[in-house]
Coordinates of C-alpha atoms in Angstrom, one line a residue:
Chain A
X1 CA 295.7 -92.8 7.0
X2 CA 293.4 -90.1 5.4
X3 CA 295.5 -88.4 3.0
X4 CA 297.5 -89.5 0.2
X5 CA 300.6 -92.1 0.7
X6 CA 302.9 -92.9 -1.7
X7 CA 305.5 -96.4 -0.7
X8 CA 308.3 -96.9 -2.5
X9 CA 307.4 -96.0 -6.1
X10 CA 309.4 -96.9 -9.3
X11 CA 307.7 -95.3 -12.0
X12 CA 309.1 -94.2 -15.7
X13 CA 308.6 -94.7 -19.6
X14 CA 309.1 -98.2 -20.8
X15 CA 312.5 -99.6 -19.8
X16 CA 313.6 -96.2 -18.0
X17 CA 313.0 -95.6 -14.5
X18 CA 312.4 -92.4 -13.1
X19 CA 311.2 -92.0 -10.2
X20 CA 313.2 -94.3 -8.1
X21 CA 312.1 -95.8 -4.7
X22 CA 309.9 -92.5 -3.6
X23 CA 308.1 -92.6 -0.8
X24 CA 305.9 -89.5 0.5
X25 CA 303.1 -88.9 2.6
X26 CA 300.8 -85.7 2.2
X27 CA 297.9 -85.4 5.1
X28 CA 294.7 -84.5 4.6
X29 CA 294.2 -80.8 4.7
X30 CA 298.2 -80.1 3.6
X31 CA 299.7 -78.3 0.6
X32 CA 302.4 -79.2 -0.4
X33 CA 305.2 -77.7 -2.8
X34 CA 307.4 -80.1 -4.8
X35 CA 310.6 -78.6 -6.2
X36 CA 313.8 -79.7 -8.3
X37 CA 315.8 -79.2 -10.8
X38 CA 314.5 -79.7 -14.3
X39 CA 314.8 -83.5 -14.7
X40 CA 314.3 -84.8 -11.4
X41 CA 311.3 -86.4 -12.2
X42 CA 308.4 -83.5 -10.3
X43 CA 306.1 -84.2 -13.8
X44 CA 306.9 -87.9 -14.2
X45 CA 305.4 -88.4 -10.3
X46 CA 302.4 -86.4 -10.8
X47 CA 301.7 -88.1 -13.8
X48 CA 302.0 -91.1 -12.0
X49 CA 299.9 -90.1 -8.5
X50 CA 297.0 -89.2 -11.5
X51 CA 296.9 -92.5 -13.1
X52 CA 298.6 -91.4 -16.5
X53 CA 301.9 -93.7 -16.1
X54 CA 301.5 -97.1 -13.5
X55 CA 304.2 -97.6 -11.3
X56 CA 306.6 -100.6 -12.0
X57 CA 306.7 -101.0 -8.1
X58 CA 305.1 -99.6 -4.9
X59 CA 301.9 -98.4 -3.9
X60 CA 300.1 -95.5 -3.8
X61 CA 297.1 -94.9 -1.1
X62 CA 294.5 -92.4 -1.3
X63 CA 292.2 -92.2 1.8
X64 CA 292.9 -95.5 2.9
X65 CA 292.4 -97.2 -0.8
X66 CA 295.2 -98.7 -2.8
X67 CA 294.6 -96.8 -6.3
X68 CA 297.8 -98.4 -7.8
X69 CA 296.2 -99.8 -10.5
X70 CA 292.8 -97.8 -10.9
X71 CA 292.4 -96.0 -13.7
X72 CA 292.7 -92.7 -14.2
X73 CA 288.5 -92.1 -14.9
X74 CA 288.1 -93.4 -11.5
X75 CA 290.8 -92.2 -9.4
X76 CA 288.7 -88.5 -9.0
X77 CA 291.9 -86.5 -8.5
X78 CA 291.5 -83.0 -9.3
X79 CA 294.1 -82.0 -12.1
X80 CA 295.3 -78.4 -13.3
X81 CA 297.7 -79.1 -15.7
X82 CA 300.8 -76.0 -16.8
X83 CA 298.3 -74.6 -19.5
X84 CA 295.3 -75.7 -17.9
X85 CA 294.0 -78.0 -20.1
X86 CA 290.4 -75.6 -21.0
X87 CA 288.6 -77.5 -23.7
X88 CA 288.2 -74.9 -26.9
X89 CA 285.4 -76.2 -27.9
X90 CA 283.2 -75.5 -24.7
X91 CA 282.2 -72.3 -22.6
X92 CA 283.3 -71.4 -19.1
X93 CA 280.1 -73.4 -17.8
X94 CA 280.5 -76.9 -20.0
X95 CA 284.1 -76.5 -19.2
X96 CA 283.3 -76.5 -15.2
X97 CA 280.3 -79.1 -15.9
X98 CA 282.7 -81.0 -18.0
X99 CA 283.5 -84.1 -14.8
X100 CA 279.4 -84.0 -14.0
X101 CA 278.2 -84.4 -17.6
X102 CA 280.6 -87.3 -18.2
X103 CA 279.5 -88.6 -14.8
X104 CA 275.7 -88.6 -16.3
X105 CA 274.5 -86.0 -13.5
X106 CA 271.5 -84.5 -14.7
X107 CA 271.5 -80.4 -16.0
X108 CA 270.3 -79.3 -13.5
X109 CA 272.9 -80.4 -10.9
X110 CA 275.6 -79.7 -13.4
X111 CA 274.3 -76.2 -13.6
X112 CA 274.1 -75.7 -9.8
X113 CA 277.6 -77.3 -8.9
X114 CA 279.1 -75.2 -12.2
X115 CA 277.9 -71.9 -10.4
X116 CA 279.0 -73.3 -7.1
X117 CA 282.5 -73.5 -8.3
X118 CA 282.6 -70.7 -10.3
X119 CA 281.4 -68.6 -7.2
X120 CA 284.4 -70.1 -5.4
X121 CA 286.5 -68.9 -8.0
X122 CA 285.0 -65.3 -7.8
X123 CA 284.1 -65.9 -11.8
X124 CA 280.2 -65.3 -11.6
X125 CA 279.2 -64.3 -14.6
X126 CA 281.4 -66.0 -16.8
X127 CA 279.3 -68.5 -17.6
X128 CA 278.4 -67.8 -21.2
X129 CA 282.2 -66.8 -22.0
X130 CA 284.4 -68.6 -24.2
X131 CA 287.3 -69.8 -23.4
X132 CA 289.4 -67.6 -25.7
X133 CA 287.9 -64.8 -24.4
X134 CA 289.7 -65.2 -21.3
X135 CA 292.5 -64.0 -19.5
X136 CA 295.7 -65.9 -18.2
X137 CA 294.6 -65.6 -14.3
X138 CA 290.8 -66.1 -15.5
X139 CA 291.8 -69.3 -17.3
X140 CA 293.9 -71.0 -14.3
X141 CA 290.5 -70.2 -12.2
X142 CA 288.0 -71.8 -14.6
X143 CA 290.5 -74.8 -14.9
X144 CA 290.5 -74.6 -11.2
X145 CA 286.2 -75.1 -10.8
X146 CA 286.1 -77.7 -12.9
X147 CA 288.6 -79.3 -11.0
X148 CA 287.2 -78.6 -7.4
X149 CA 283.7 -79.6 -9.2
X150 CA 284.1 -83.2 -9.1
X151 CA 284.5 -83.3 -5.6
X152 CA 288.2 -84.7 -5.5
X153 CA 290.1 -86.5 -2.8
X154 CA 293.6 -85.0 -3.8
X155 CA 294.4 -82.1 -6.2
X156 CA 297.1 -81.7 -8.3
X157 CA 298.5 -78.6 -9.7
X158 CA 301.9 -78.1 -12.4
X159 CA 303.3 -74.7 -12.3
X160 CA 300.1 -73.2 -11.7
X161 CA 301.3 -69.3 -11.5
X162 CA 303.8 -70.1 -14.4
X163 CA 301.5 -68.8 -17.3
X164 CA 300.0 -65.6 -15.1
X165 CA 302.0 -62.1 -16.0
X166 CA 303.7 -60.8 -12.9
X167 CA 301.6 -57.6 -12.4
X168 CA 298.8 -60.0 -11.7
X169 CA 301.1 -62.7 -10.1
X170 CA 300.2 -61.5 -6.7
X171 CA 296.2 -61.1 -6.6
X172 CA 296.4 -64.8 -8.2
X173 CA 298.4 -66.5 -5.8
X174 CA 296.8 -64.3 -3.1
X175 CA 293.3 -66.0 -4.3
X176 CA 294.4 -69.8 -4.6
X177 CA 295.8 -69.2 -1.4
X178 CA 292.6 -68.4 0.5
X179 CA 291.1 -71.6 -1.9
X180 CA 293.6 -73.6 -0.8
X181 CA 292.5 -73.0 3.0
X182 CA 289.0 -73.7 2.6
X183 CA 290.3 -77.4 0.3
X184 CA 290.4 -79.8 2.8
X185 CA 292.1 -82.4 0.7
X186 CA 295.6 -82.9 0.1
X187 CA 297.1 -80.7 -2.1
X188 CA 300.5 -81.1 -4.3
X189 CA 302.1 -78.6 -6.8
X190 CA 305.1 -78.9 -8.5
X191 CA 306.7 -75.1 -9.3
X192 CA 310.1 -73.9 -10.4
X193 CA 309.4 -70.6 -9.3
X194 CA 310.9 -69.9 -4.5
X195 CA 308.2 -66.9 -4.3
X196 CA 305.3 -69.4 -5.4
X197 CA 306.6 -72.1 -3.3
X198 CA 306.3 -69.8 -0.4
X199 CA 303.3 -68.1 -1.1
X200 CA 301.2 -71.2 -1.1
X201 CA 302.9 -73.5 0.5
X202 CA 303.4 -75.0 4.4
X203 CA 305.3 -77.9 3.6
X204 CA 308.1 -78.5 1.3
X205 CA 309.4 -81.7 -1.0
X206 CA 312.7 -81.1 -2.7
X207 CA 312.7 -83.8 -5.2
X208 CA 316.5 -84.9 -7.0
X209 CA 317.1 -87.1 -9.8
X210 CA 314.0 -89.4 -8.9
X211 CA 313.5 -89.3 -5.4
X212 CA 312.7 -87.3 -2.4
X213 CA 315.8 -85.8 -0.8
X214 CA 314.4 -83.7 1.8
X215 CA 310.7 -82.9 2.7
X216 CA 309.3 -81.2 5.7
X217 CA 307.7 -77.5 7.0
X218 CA 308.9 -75.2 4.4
X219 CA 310.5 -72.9 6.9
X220 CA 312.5 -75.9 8.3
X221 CA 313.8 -76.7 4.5
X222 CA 314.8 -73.6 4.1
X223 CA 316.8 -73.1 7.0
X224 CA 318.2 -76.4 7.3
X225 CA 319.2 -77.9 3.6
X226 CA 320.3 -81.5 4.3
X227 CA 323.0 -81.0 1.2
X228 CA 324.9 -78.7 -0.1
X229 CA 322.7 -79.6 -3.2
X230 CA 319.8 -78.6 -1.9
X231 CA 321.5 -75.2 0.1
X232 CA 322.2 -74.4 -3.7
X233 CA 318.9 -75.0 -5.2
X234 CA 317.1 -73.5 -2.1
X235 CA 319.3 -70.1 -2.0
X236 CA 317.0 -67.8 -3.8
X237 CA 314.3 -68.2 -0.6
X238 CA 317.4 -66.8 1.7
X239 CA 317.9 -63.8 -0.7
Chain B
X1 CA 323.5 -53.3 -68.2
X2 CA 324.2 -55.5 -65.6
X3 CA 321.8 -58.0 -64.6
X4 CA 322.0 -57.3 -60.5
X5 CA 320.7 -60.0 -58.0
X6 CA 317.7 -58.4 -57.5
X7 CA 316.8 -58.9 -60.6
X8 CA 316.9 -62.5 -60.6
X9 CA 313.4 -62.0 -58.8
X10 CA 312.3 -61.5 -61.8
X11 CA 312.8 -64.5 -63.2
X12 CA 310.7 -66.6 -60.4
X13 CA 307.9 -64.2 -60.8
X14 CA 308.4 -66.0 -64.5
X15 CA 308.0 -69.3 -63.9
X16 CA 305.6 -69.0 -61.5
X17 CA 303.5 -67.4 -63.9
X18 CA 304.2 -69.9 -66.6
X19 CA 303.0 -72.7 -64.5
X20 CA 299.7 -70.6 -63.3
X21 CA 298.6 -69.8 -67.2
X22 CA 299.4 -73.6 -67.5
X23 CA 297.2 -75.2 -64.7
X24 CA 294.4 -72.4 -65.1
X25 CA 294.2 -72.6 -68.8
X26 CA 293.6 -76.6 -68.6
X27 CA 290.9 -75.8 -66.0
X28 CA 289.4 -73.6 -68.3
X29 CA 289.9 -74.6 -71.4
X30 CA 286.9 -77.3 -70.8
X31 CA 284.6 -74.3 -70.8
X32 CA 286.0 -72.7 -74.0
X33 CA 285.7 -75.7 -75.9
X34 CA 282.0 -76.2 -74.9
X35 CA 281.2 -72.6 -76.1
X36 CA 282.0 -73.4 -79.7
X37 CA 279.3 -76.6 -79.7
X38 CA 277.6 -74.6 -76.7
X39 CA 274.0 -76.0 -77.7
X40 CA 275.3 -79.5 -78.1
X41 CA 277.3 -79.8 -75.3
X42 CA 273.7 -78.6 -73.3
X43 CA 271.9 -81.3 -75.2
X44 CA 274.3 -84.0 -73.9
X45 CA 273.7 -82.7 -69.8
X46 CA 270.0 -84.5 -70.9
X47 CA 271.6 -87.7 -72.3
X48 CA 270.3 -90.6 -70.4
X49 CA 273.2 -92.3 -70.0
X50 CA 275.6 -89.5 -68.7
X51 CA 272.6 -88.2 -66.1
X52 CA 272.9 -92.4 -65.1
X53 CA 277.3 -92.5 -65.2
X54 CA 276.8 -89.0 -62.8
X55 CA 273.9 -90.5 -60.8
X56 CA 276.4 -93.6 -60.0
X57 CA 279.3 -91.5 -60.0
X58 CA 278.0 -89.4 -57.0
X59 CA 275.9 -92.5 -55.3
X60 CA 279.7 -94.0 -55.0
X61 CA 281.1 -91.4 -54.1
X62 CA 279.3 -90.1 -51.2
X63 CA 279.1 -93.9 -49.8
X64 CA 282.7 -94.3 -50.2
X65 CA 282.9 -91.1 -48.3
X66 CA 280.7 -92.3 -45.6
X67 CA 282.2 -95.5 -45.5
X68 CA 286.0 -93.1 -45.1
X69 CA 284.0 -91.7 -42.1
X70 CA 283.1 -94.9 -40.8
X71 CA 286.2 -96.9 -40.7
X72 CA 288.5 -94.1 -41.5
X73 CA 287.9 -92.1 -38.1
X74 CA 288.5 -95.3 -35.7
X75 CA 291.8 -95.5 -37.4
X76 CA 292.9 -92.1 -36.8
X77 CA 291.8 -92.7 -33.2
X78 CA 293.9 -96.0 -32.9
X79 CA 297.1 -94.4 -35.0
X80 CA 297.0 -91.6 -32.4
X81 CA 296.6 -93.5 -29.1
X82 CA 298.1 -96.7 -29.7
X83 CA 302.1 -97.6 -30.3
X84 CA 302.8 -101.0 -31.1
X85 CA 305.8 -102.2 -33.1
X86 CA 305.7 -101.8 -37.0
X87 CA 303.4 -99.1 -36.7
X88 CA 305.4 -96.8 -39.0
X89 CA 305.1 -99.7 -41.8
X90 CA 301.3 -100.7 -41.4
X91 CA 300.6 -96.6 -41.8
X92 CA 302.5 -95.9 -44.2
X93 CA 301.0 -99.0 -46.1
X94 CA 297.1 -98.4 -44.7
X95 CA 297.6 -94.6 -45.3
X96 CA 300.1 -93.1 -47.0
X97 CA 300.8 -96.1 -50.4
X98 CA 297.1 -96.3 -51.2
X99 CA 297.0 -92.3 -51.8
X100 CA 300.0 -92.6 -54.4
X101 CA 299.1 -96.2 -55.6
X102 CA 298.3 -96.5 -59.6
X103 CA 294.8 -97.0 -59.7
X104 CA 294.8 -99.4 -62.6
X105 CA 297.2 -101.7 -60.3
X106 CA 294.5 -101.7 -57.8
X107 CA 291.9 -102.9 -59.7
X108 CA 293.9 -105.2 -61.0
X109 CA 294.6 -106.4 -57.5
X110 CA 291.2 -106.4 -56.7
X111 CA 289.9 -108.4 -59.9
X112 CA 292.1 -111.1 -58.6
X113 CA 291.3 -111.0 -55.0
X114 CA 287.3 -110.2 -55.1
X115 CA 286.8 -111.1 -58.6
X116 CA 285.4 -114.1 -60.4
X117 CA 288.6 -116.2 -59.6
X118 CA 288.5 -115.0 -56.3
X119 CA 290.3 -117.7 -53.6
X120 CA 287.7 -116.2 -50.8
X121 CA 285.0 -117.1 -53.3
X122 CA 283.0 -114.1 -53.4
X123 CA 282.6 -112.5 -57.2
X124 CA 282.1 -108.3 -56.2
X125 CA 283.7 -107.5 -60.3
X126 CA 281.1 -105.7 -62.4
X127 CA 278.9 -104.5 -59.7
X128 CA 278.1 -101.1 -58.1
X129 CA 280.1 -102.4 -54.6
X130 CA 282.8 -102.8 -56.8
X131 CA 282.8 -99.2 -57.9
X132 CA 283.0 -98.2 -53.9
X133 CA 285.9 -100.5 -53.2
X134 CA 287.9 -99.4 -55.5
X135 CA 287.1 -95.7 -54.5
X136 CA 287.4 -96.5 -51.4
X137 CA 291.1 -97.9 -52.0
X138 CA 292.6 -94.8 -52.8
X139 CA 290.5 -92.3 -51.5
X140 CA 289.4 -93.1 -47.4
X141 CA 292.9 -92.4 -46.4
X142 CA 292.5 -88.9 -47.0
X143 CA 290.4 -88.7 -43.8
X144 CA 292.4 -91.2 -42.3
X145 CA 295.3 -89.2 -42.6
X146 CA 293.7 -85.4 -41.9
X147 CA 291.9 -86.7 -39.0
X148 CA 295.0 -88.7 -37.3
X149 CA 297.1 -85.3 -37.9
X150 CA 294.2 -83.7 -36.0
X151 CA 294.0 -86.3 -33.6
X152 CA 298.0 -86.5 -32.8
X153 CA 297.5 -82.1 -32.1
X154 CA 294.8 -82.7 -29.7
X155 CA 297.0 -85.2 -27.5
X156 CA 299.6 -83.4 -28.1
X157 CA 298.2 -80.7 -25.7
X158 CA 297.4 -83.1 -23.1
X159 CA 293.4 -82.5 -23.2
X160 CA 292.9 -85.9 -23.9
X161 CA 294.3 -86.9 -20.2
X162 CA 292.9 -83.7 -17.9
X163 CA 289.6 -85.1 -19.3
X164 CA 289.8 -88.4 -18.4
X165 CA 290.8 -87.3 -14.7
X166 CA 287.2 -85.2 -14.8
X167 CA 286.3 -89.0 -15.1
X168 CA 285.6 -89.3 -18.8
X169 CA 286.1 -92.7 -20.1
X170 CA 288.4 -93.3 -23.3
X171 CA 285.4 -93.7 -25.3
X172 CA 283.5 -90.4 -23.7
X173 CA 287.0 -88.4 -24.6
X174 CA 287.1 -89.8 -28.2
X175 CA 283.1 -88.7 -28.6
X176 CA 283.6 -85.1 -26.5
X177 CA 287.1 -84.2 -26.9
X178 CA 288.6 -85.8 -30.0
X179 CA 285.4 -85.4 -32.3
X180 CA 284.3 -81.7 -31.8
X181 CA 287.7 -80.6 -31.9
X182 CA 288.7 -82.3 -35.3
X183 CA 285.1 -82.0 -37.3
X184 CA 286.9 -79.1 -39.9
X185 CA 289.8 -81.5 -40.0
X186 CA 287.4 -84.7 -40.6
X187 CA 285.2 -82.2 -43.0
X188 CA 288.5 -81.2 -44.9
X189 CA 289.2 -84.8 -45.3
X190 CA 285.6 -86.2 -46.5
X191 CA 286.2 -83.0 -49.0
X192 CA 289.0 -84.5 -50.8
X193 CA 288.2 -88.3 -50.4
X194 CA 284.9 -87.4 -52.2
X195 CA 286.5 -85.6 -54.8
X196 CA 289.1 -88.3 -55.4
X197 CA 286.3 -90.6 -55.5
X198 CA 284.4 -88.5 -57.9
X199 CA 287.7 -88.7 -60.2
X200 CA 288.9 -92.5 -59.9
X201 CA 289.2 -94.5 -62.9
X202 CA 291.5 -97.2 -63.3
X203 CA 290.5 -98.8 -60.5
X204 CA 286.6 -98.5 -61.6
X205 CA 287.5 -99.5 -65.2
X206 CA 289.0 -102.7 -64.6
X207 CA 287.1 -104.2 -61.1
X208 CA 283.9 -102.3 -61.4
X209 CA 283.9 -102.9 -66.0
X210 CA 282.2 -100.0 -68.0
X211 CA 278.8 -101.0 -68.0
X212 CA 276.3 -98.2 -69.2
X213 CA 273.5 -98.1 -66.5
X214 CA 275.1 -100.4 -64.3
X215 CA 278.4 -99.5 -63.3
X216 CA 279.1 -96.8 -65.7
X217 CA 280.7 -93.6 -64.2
X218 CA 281.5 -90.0 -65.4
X219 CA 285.7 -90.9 -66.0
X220 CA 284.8 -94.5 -67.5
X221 CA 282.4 -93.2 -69.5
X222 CA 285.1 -90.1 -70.7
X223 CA 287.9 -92.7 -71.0
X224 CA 286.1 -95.2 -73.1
X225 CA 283.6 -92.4 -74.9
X226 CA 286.3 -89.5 -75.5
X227 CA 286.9 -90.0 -79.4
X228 CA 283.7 -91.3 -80.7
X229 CA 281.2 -88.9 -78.2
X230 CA 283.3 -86.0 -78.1
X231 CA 280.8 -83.9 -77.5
X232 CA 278.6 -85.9 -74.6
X233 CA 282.4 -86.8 -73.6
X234 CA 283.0 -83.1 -73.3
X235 CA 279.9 -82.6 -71.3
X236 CA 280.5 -84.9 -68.9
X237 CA 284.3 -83.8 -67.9
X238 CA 282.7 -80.8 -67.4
X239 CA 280.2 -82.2 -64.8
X240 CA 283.0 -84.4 -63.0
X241 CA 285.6 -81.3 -62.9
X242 CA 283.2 -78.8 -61.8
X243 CA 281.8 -81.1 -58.7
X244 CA 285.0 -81.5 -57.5
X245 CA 286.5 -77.8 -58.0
X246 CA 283.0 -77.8 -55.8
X247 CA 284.6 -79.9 -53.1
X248 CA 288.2 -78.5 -52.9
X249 CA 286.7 -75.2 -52.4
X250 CA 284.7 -76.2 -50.1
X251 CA 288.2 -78.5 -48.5
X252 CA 289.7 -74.8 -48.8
X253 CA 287.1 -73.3 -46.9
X254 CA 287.2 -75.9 -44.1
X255 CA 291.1 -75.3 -43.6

């Protein structure tokens, strides 16, 4: 299936097992919002989808290709890590360019695709800036471009609205929002936060001490936890 | 009057003044002594044979600072990225024991391993290559050390990883992430390996011998010259101190 697909993932550090027997499937054009208490494991399985950690079992598909065991280089998943990983050293345009230039495309195209992405970001004009320079929401948006510039086939995103101040909260998530519906790849983010979860999302994984415990459309989550658990953790979306 | 808490201040202000007039004074005290024999001590900067111990002393140095650069980066790289068992013993003996190691021992050590009753058969004692290893001993893990502190910061924030799913290879994120983020780290550690290097003795003395012209250097030439050429002994502390007051600054300005 287009889309990613995970099967029955065991994934962890060394002898520890975190993610236990996980299986999820996330189509093509879908967002979806994983959520869970601290612990459960939401990091460890991104980490693991990106290439970082290698399951101990199970397979993970990404557009019909088994990328178990590819590594990370060549997986081309899009990745916005909690901080957003901007390199210091490099303006808003070599940050963007970063995935082209280690790809060898030539300046020109870098240049071109840079301003492509930073146009879809609504950050022309930033080119020349340095990263410190920047604000929080500016910063989640550059890490965003160069993202979105290699052309990925899934995206990932951890706690993306955590860092942004909550005058601004709104405006950002209002932005990745409209992004998000012009992406049409697959789409995961793991958040803490019920308003960002259902701002951005349409489907819903609630994700307990390594596995996947309920998953569906957000709405029908919400309204019909499978445990009392889950009823707890999903309360503040019925407040 | 009672001598209230507060007061007690006083008394670190003290000491920390003693020991400042103490490590100053030495520093300058070089200087002072030269102004009394100020014309001979100008004569001796000419002396062939100092102008040849500084020529070697900073050739050594700057290739045993290279060489730091060389090998010592790629360390700091694997120290960082790769865990393996024993790990805390093999740096601790690669980085940390070298830095603190008697020098004299050293060349000792490496008399016996790489000199003329060498068991790999290769006689290195009394050359100029002897002068770098022995440098190179105690002074390369400076950088090591600097740089893998660097290093261990930068994947500490993750960077390392979010550029490797742009699609950078390991080595692409070593020469565009790792590198230009840690060159004031790697400058500050070239700083002081050079100035070590610039300073070492015993392990020059005994490996590398004192030969004038050959492998003659500014402390050998001190240690073996100070009570019969005071004076040209005098001249050239002053050369070997000031260079590497040149370098810590420099270290200082790095950091």
């Amino acid at each position: 299936m287009k889309g990613l697909s995970l099967k029955n993932i065991e994934a962890g550090y060394s002898d520890r097992s975190i993610i236990k027997d996980l299986s999820l499937d996330v189509g093509q054009t879908e967002t979806l919002v994983l959520m869970g208490p601290s612990g459960s494991g939401k990091s460890t399985l991104l980490l693991t989808i990106l290439g970082i950690l290698t399951p101990k079992k199970g397979t993970i598909t990404l557009n019909d290709k088994d990328i178990t065991n590819v590594p990370i280089e060549e997986r081309n998943i899009g990745y916005l890590p909690q901080d957003y990983g901007l390199f210091p050293h490099l303006n808003v345009m070599d940050n963007v360019a970063y995935g082209l230039a280690v790809r060898g495309k030539s300046k020109e195209d870098q240049e071109a695709m840079a301003k492509e992405m930073l146009s879809l970001v609504e950050l022309m004009g930033f080119e020349k800036r340095r990263i410190q320079e920047l604000s929080g929401g500016q910063k989640q948006r550059v890490g965003l471009a160069r993202a979105l510039a290699i052309k990925p086939h899934l995206l990932l995103l951890d706690e993306p609205l955590s860092n942004i101040d909550q005058v601004t909260k709104v405006d950002v998530a209002s932005e990745l929002r409209k992004l998000f519906s012009k992406l049409e790849i697959p789409k995961i983010l793991v958040t803490h936060n019920h308003e960002d979860a259902l701002f951005l999302s349409e489907k819903l994984a609630i994700m307990i001490d390594g596995k996947i415990e309920q998953a569906g459309e957000l709405n029908k989550v919400i309204k019909f936890p499978k445990t009392p658990f889950i009823k707890k953790l999903l309360m503040p979306f019925n407040q | 009057m009672k001598f209230g808490t507060k007061n007690y201040i006083v008394i670190l202000y003290f000491l920390a003044g003693l020991v400042l007039i103490f490590s100053i004074s030495t520093f300058l005290y070089q200087y002072i002594a030269a102004v009394g024999s100020f014309s001979a001590v100008l004569g001796a900067f000419g002396n062939s044979r100092i102008l040849t111990a500084l020529g070697l002393s900073l050739l050594s140095a700057f290739a045993t600072a290279a060489l730091a650069i060389i090998f010592g980066v790629p360390l700091a790289y694997v120290l960082t990225m790769k865990e393996f068992k024993g790990k805390l013993l093999v740096e601790t003996l690669a980085v940390d024991v070298p830095q603190t190691f008697p020098p004299i021992a050293e060349g000792m050590i490496f008399l016996l391993m790489l000199g003329p009753n060498s068991p790999l058969h290769v006689n290195l004692a009394s050359t100029f290559t002897a002068l770098v290893i022995a440098k190179f001993f105690i002074s390369a893990p400076f950088v090591v050390s600097f740089t893998t502190r660097r290093f261990r910061e930068i994947k500490q924030t993750g960077m390392n990883l979010t550029a490797r799913s742009l699609g950078a290879n390991p080595f692409l994120v070593f020469t565009t992430i790792f590198i230009p983020l840690s060159f004031k780290d790697i400058g500050a550690g070239v700083s002081l390996c050079w100035s070590r290097a610039m300073g070492e003795l015993g392990g020059s003395l005994l490996f590398a011998s004192v030969i004038p012209y050959q492998t003659e250097i500014i402390p050998t030439f001190i240690a073996t010259q100070a009570k019969t050429l005071t004076i040209e002994a005098l001249a050239a502390t002053i050369l070997v101190t000031t260079a590497s007051t040149l370098a810590i600054i420099s270290f200082k300005k790095l950091t």
